Amino acid sequence: LNIAVLFFGKEVGGARSWFGFGGIGIQPSEFAKFATAMALSKFLGGYGVKFKGWKNVSISIGIFFLPILLILLQNDTGSALVFFSFFLVLYREGLHGYFLLIAVWLGILSILSIYFNAVNLSLVYLYIIIAGIGSIFVYFLRKNRQLILLTVGIAVASMIYTGIVSFAYQTIFKQYQRDRIEIVMGLKQDSKGMGYNLEQSKIAIGAGRFSGRGFQEGTQTKMGFVPEQHTDFIFCTIGEEWGFIGVIAFFIIYLSLLLRLLFLAERQSNTQGRIFGYSACCILFFHWFINIGMTIGIIPIIGIPLPFISFGGSSLWGFTLLLFIFL
């Protein structure tokens, strides 16, 4: 379905990720999430299969990298990012902690590379910083030849990676994507253009103050100042109508669901059930974190729903199938 939508799908919001059947829209990427969870749990839950060795590790990562590639071709970056939640599932199954450290380091390099591009600074300065950090490590590890070579290799790889990010940011990323990232990083102010959604979102959430304005009494949301408030920005309604107390109560309810899923996943008598349970929990957590993060301005606006809260057929079907297959 995710291949077919590239040829027969309709374009919505700049992404060719929907099938249109009259007035009904179907988004295959939402169903790919629980299908990927089933495929990964089926593979690693097979007889005699362990998450060890390059073959099994490569197949496991390939299972969720295939839909990432297909969804990126649809120009739906937000949905593609959710599939990285499966790294947390693999971490539970024995993925080395070094991979998480690598992910954090690559994230830092990505932010620095984008920052240097946005403020028109030469990447040479960033290379000097990386070389300087590497030199410090080499000095303290000077008695261990292998660690010195590893440090030099990491420094060189980091420089190559920053160059790739810089190239992608300048040539592959579209202007609206660059604008959203720079607005979140505080490098650009555009409250009447690309930054309008985020500006109105913050105003709506802040207007709720401690106890909220009351059910259906939020002026920002009720009068339509916040765009897409029934889907991507539904959290603004919770913040404005119910305030800090309502947001904390919502967080407690949602985190209770996630903790309950983890508890049930650990109680499973077989590997397949445990992996599927962790997959369900991690997918819901990523959606929750990214959706709320973009409404309060700590993550660029990428447009993904808040599970079981946002209006939408495909997402609701997908999350329901994910949860109830596990049950």
Tab-separated table of C-alpha atoms in Angstrom:
chain	number	residue	atom	x	y	z
A	1	LEU	CA	0.000	0.000	0.000
A	2	ASN	CA	2.849	2.389	0.795
A	3	ILE	CA	4.361	1.657	-2.608
A	4	ALA	CA	1.036	1.988	-4.411
A	5	VAL	CA	0.266	5.362	-2.809
A	6	LEU	CA	3.364	6.814	-4.497
A	7	PHE	CA	1.691	6.230	-7.877
A	8	PHE	CA	-2.041	6.358	-7.178
A	9	GLY	CA	-2.279	8.476	-4.030
A	10	LYS	CA	-3.410	12.078	-3.747
A	11	GLU	CA	-1.305	14.907	-2.386
A	12	VAL	CA	-2.360	16.425	0.941
A	13	GLY	CA	-0.291	19.115	2.632
A	14	GLY	CA	2.646	18.518	0.292
A	15	ALA	CA	2.779	14.759	0.991
A	16	ARG	CA	1.574	12.054	-1.403
A	17	SER	CA	0.553	9.668	1.358
A	18	TRP	CA	-3.232	9.351	1.035
A	19	PHE	CA	-5.662	7.279	-0.970
A	20	GLY	CA	-8.872	9.126	-1.772
A	21	PHE	CA	-12.160	7.224	-2.013
A	22	GLY	CA	-14.815	9.861	-2.484
A	23	GLY	CA	-14.856	11.801	0.770
A	24	ILE	CA	-12.843	9.155	2.623
A	25	GLY	CA	-9.068	9.322	2.966
A	26	ILE	CA	-6.876	6.342	3.880
A	27	GLN	CA	-3.262	6.849	4.972
A	28	PRO	CA	-1.254	3.598	4.602
A	29	SER	CA	1.622	4.816	6.814
A	30	GLU	CA	-0.672	4.638	9.861
A	31	PHE	CA	-1.327	0.937	9.221
A	32	ALA	CA	2.354	0.323	8.488
A	33	LYS	CA	3.147	1.072	12.147
A	34	PHE	CA	1.276	-1.878	13.625
A	35	ALA	CA	2.211	-4.058	10.617
A	36	THR	CA	5.893	-3.322	11.267
A	37	ALA	CA	5.401	-4.125	14.954
A	38	MET	CA	3.876	-7.474	13.955
A	39	ALA	CA	6.697	-8.231	11.492
A	40	LEU	CA	9.469	-7.376	13.970
A	41	SER	CA	7.895	-9.354	16.806
A	42	LYS	CA	7.224	-12.299	14.480
A	43	PHE	CA	10.839	-12.379	13.277
A	44	LEU	CA	12.554	-12.027	16.662
A	45	GLY	CA	9.966	-14.303	18.271
A	46	GLY	CA	10.771	-17.115	15.866
A	47	TYR	CA	12.210	-20.404	17.072
A	48	GLY	CA	15.938	-20.175	17.733
A	49	VAL	CA	16.187	-16.505	16.634
A	50	LYS	CA	18.183	-14.229	18.943
A	51	PHE	CA	18.952	-10.554	18.600
A	52	LYS	CA	22.622	-11.323	18.077
A	53	GLY	CA	24.967	-11.423	15.121
A	54	TRP	CA	25.062	-9.081	12.151
A	55	LYS	CA	22.502	-11.069	10.167
A	56	ASN	CA	19.677	-10.951	12.725
A	57	VAL	CA	20.483	-7.386	13.790
A	58	SER	CA	20.519	-6.220	10.149
A	59	ILE	CA	17.216	-7.933	9.365
A	60	SER	CA	15.614	-6.451	12.502
A	61	ILE	CA	16.696	-2.921	11.615
A	62	GLY	CA	15.783	-3.450	7.958
A	63	ILE	CA	12.219	-4.408	8.925
A	64	PHE	CA	11.466	-0.856	10.097
A	65	PHE	CA	13.898	0.979	7.793
A	66	LEU	CA	11.986	-0.223	4.725
A	67	PRO	CA	8.770	1.630	5.702
A	68	ILE	CA	10.895	4.658	6.727
A	69	LEU	CA	12.294	4.809	3.179
A	70	LEU	CA	8.884	4.389	1.550
A	71	ILE	CA	7.265	7.047	3.738
A	72	LEU	CA	10.122	9.502	3.162
A	73	LEU	CA	9.496	9.059	-0.582
A	74	GLN	CA	5.927	10.165	0.160
A	75	ASN	CA	7.395	13.360	1.689
A	76	ASP	CA	5.801	12.550	5.060
A	77	THR	CA	8.739	13.134	7.410
A	78	GLY	CA	6.631	13.162	10.585
A	79	SER	CA	5.237	9.657	10.103
A	80	ALA	CA	8.680	8.351	9.099
A	81	LEU	CA	10.268	9.628	12.325
A	82	VAL	CA	7.895	7.535	14.438
A	83	PHE	CA	9.474	4.324	13.116
A	84	PHE	CA	12.714	5.213	14.898
A	85	SER	CA	10.845	4.268	18.088
A	86	PHE	CA	11.668	0.661	17.223
A	87	PHE	CA	15.270	1.372	18.258
A	88	LEU	CA	13.950	1.542	21.844
A	89	VAL	CA	12.333	-1.864	21.344
A	90	LEU	CA	15.631	-3.321	20.121
A	91	TYR	CA	17.422	-1.711	23.069
A	92	ARG	CA	15.201	-3.801	25.357
A	93	GLU	CA	16.137	-6.888	23.343
A	94	GLY	CA	19.873	-6.311	23.752
A	95	LEU	CA	20.913	-3.492	21.415
A	96	HIS	CA	24.148	-2.086	22.840
A	97	GLY	CA	23.969	1.206	24.700
A	98	TYR	CA	26.656	2.584	22.411
A	99	PHE	CA	24.017	2.918	19.706
A	100	LEU	CA	22.043	5.326	21.892
A	101	LEU	CA	25.199	7.350	22.554
A	102	ILE	CA	25.877	7.455	18.818
A	103	ALA	CA	22.304	8.641	18.217
A	104	VAL	CA	22.718	11.447	20.789
A	105	TRP	CA	26.067	12.494	19.264
A	106	LEU	CA	24.615	12.517	15.743
A	107	GLY	CA	21.715	14.612	17.025
A	108	ILE	CA	24.131	17.168	18.501
A	109	LEU	CA	26.126	17.291	15.266
A	110	SER	CA	22.919	17.736	13.239
A	111	ILE	CA	21.796	20.688	15.369
A	112	LEU	CA	25.229	22.325	15.185
A	113	SER	CA	25.446	21.810	11.430
A	114	ILE	CA	21.999	23.334	10.893
A	115	TYR	CA	22.870	26.239	13.214
A	116	PHE	CA	26.086	27.014	11.333
A	117	ASN	CA	24.161	26.951	8.042
A	118	ALA	CA	21.341	29.120	9.368
A	119	VAL	CA	23.685	31.847	10.642
A	120	ASN	CA	25.922	31.606	7.546
A	121	LEU	CA	29.011	30.388	9.387
A	122	SER	CA	31.557	28.233	7.593
A	123	LEU	CA	31.595	24.561	8.551
A	124	VAL	CA	35.370	24.922	8.914
A	125	TYR	CA	34.763	26.343	12.399
A	126	LEU	CA	32.712	23.288	13.300
A	127	TYR	CA	35.455	21.023	11.974
A	128	ILE	CA	37.960	22.873	14.190
A	129	ILE	CA	35.717	22.292	17.212
A	130	ILE	CA	35.405	18.560	16.436
A	131	ALA	CA	39.174	18.297	15.896
A	132	GLY	CA	39.773	20.120	19.181
A	133	ILE	CA	37.519	17.750	21.135
A	134	GLY	CA	39.206	14.789	19.443
A	135	SER	CA	42.645	16.145	20.341
A	136	ILE	CA	41.704	16.355	24.005
A	137	PHE	CA	40.617	12.696	23.980
A	138	VAL	CA	43.787	11.679	22.121
A	139	TYR	CA	45.927	13.400	24.778
A	140	PHE	CA	44.296	11.509	27.637
A	141	LEU	CA	44.302	8.220	25.694
A	142	ARG	CA	47.836	8.607	24.333
A	143	LYS	CA	48.990	5.331	25.922
A	144	ASN	CA	46.362	3.251	24.118
A	145	ARG	CA	46.975	3.028	20.385
A	146	GLN	CA	43.620	1.363	19.579
A	147	LEU	CA	41.592	4.031	21.381
A	148	ILE	CA	43.595	6.776	19.649
A	149	LEU	CA	42.765	5.279	16.240
A	150	LEU	CA	39.103	4.928	17.280
A	151	THR	CA	38.989	8.574	18.403
A	152	VAL	CA	40.524	9.777	15.134
A	153	GLY	CA	38.051	7.624	13.183
A	154	ILE	CA	35.093	9.073	15.123
A	155	ALA	CA	36.338	12.631	14.533
A	156	VAL	CA	36.725	12.071	10.786
A	157	ALA	CA	33.314	10.349	10.565
A	158	SER	CA	31.755	13.259	12.514
A	159	MET	CA	33.187	15.768	10.032
A	160	ILE	CA	31.858	13.764	7.086
A	161	TYR	CA	28.443	13.481	8.750
A	162	THR	CA	28.194	17.246	9.386
A	163	GLY	CA	29.039	17.830	5.725
A	164	ILE	CA	26.256	15.458	4.647
A	165	VAL	CA	23.742	17.147	6.980
A	166	SER	CA	24.781	20.561	5.674
A	167	PHE	CA	24.362	19.422	2.063
A	168	ALA	CA	20.956	17.845	2.792
A	169	TYR	CA	19.776	20.933	4.667
A	170	GLN	CA	20.694	23.245	1.801
A	171	THR	CA	19.617	21.116	-1.159
A	172	ILE	CA	17.148	18.410	-0.079
A	173	PHE	CA	15.140	20.157	2.662
A	174	LYS	CA	12.409	22.388	1.320
A	175	GLN	CA	12.194	26.027	2.363
A	176	TYR	CA	9.181	25.506	4.660
A	177	GLN	CA	11.038	22.696	6.451
A	178	ARG	CA	14.075	24.917	6.979
A	179	ASP	CA	11.820	27.708	8.227
A	180	ARG	CA	10.136	25.459	10.793
A	181	ILE	CA	13.466	24.191	12.144
A	182	GLU	CA	14.944	27.697	12.382
A	183	ILE	CA	11.830	29.031	14.123
A	184	VAL	CA	12.051	26.297	16.797
A	185	MET	CA	15.785	26.999	17.242
A	186	GLY	CA	15.001	30.681	17.759
A	187	LEU	CA	16.949	31.719	14.669
A	188	LYS	CA	13.967	33.205	12.862
A	189	GLN	CA	10.843	35.102	13.901
A	190	ASP	CA	7.784	34.794	11.674
A	191	SER	CA	4.664	35.095	13.817
A	192	LYS	CA	2.475	35.980	10.811
A	193	GLY	CA	3.878	33.379	8.400
A	194	MET	CA	5.463	29.975	9.067
A	195	GLY	CA	5.585	30.678	12.811
A	196	TYR	CA	1.876	31.522	13.061
A	197	ASN	CA	0.747	28.036	14.103
A	198	LEU	CA	3.361	27.780	16.858
A	199	GLU	CA	2.708	31.330	18.074
A	200	GLN	CA	-1.055	30.734	18.377
A	201	SER	CA	-0.443	27.325	19.951
A	202	LYS	CA	1.689	28.839	22.721
A	203	ILE	CA	-0.829	31.625	23.306
A	204	ALA	CA	-3.683	29.089	23.626
A	205	ILE	CA	-1.821	26.819	26.059
A	206	GLY	CA	-0.572	29.775	28.107
A	207	ALA	CA	-4.090	31.262	28.265
A	208	GLY	CA	-5.258	28.244	30.254
A	209	ARG	CA	-3.009	29.258	33.163
A	210	PHE	CA	-3.516	27.101	36.277
A	211	SER	CA	-7.101	25.827	36.141
A	212	GLY	CA	-8.148	26.600	32.562
A	213	ARG	CA	-10.923	28.693	31.075
A	214	GLY	CA	-13.507	25.945	31.250
A	215	PHE	CA	-15.022	23.392	28.874
A	216	GLN	CA	-15.574	24.972	25.424
A	217	GLU	CA	-14.701	28.401	26.842
A	218	GLY	CA	-11.277	28.751	25.223
A	219	THR	CA	-11.287	31.820	22.985
A	220	GLN	CA	-8.143	30.876	21.045
A	221	THR	CA	-9.423	27.449	20.090
A	222	LYS	CA	-13.156	28.139	19.959
A	223	MET	CA	-12.724	31.154	17.664
A	224	GLY	CA	-10.361	29.269	15.339
A	225	PHE	CA	-7.116	31.145	15.950
A	226	VAL	CA	-5.246	27.832	16.259
A	227	PRO	CA	-5.076	26.008	12.887
A	228	GLU	CA	-5.634	22.240	12.740
A	229	GLN	CA	-6.811	22.247	16.349
A	230	HIS	CA	-8.909	19.103	15.877
A	231	THR	CA	-5.926	17.056	14.636
A	232	ASP	CA	-2.262	18.034	15.085
A	233	PHE	CA	-2.907	20.852	17.594
A	234	ILE	CA	-5.596	19.209	19.717
A	235	PHE	CA	-3.357	19.553	22.793
A	236	CYS	CA	-3.924	23.335	22.655
A	237	THR	CA	-7.588	22.746	23.461
A	238	ILE	CA	-6.677	20.688	26.527
A	239	GLY	CA	-4.203	23.336	27.686
A	240	GLU	CA	-6.541	26.294	27.221
A	241	GLU	CA	-9.745	24.745	28.536
A	242	TRP	CA	-8.295	22.766	31.453
A	243	GLY	CA	-5.075	24.600	32.253
A	244	PHE	CA	-2.070	23.254	34.134
A	245	ILE	CA	-4.222	20.955	36.283
A	246	GLY	CA	-5.878	19.393	33.236
A	247	VAL	CA	-2.557	18.946	31.413
A	248	ILE	CA	-1.004	17.188	34.426
A	249	ALA	CA	-4.072	14.944	34.736
A	250	PHE	CA	-3.821	14.136	31.006
A	251	PHE	CA	-0.119	13.324	31.384
A	252	ILE	CA	-0.809	11.018	34.322
A	253	ILE	CA	-3.546	9.157	32.412
A	254	TYR	CA	-1.397	8.777	29.307
A	255	LEU	CA	1.741	7.727	31.158
A	256	SER	CA	-0.353	5.233	33.135
A	257	LEU	CA	-1.389	3.650	29.839
A	258	LEU	CA	2.239	3.430	28.704
A	259	LEU	CA	3.404	1.972	32.030
A	260	ARG	CA	0.575	-0.544	31.924
A	261	LEU	CA	1.683	-1.626	28.436
A	262	LEU	CA	5.268	-2.067	29.669
A	263	PHE	CA	4.053	-4.096	32.637
A	264	LEU	CA	1.942	-6.366	30.433
A	265	ALA	CA	4.761	-6.694	27.884
A	266	GLU	CA	7.167	-7.932	30.563
A	267	ARG	CA	4.583	-10.480	31.742
A	268	GLN	CA	4.332	-12.132	28.329
A	269	SER	CA	5.345	-15.779	28.268
A	270	ASN	CA	6.928	-15.530	24.807
A	271	THR	CA	9.334	-13.189	23.033
A	272	GLN	CA	6.865	-12.295	20.286
A	273	GLY	CA	4.297	-10.965	22.748
A	274	ARG	CA	6.904	-8.972	24.673
A	275	ILE	CA	8.317	-7.312	21.549
A	276	PHE	CA	4.870	-6.422	20.224
A	277	GLY	CA	3.938	-4.920	23.603
A	278	TYR	CA	7.080	-2.805	23.679
A	279	SER	CA	6.453	-1.761	20.072
A	280	ALA	CA	2.953	-0.563	20.934
A	281	CYS	CA	4.256	1.371	23.939
A	282	CYS	CA	7.138	2.997	22.055
A	283	ILE	CA	4.996	4.025	19.073
A	284	LEU	CA	2.413	5.655	21.350
A	285	PHE	CA	5.174	7.354	23.376
A	286	PHE	CA	6.825	8.824	20.267
A	287	HIS	CA	3.503	10.177	19.029
A	288	TRP	CA	2.699	11.660	22.429
A	289	PHE	CA	6.147	13.237	22.874
A	290	ILE	CA	6.480	14.652	19.346
A	291	ASN	CA	2.903	15.962	19.128
A	292	ILE	CA	3.055	17.793	22.453
A	293	GLY	CA	6.647	18.877	21.809
A	294	MET	CA	5.711	20.621	18.572
A	295	THR	CA	2.743	22.446	20.163
A	296	ILE	CA	4.965	23.970	22.866
A	297	GLY	CA	7.886	24.735	20.542
A	298	ILE	CA	10.617	22.269	21.519
A	299	ILE	CA	10.272	20.201	18.306
A	300	PRO	CA	9.686	21.460	14.740
A	301	ILE	CA	6.096	21.205	13.516
A	302	ILE	CA	5.964	17.964	11.542
A	303	GLY	CA	2.290	17.106	11.830
A	304	ILE	CA	1.528	13.826	13.568
A	305	PRO	CA	-1.632	13.037	15.576
A	306	LEU	CA	-2.010	12.641	19.329
A	307	PRO	CA	-3.122	8.993	19.737
A	308	PHE	CA	-6.793	8.482	20.701
A	309	ILE	CA	-7.251	12.256	21.042
A	310	SER	CA	-6.771	13.740	17.555
A	311	PHE	CA	-9.584	13.473	15.040
A	312	GLY	CA	-8.781	11.146	12.150
A	313	GLY	CA	-9.878	7.822	10.733
A	314	SER	CA	-6.620	6.174	9.635
A	315	SER	CA	-4.706	7.089	12.797
A	316	LEU	CA	-7.533	5.957	15.069
A	317	TRP	CA	-7.830	2.642	13.202
A	318	GLY	CA	-4.073	2.163	13.303
A	319	PHE	CA	-3.701	2.877	17.036
A	320	THR	CA	-6.738	0.761	17.881
A	321	LEU	CA	-5.417	-2.215	15.913
A	322	LEU	CA	-2.001	-1.769	17.543
A	323	LEU	CA	-3.432	-1.742	21.058
A	324	PHE	CA	-6.052	-4.435	20.682
A	325	ILE	CA	-3.898	-6.914	18.773
A	326	PHE	CA	-1.591	-6.764	21.771
A	327	LEU	CA	-4.493	-7.311	24.156
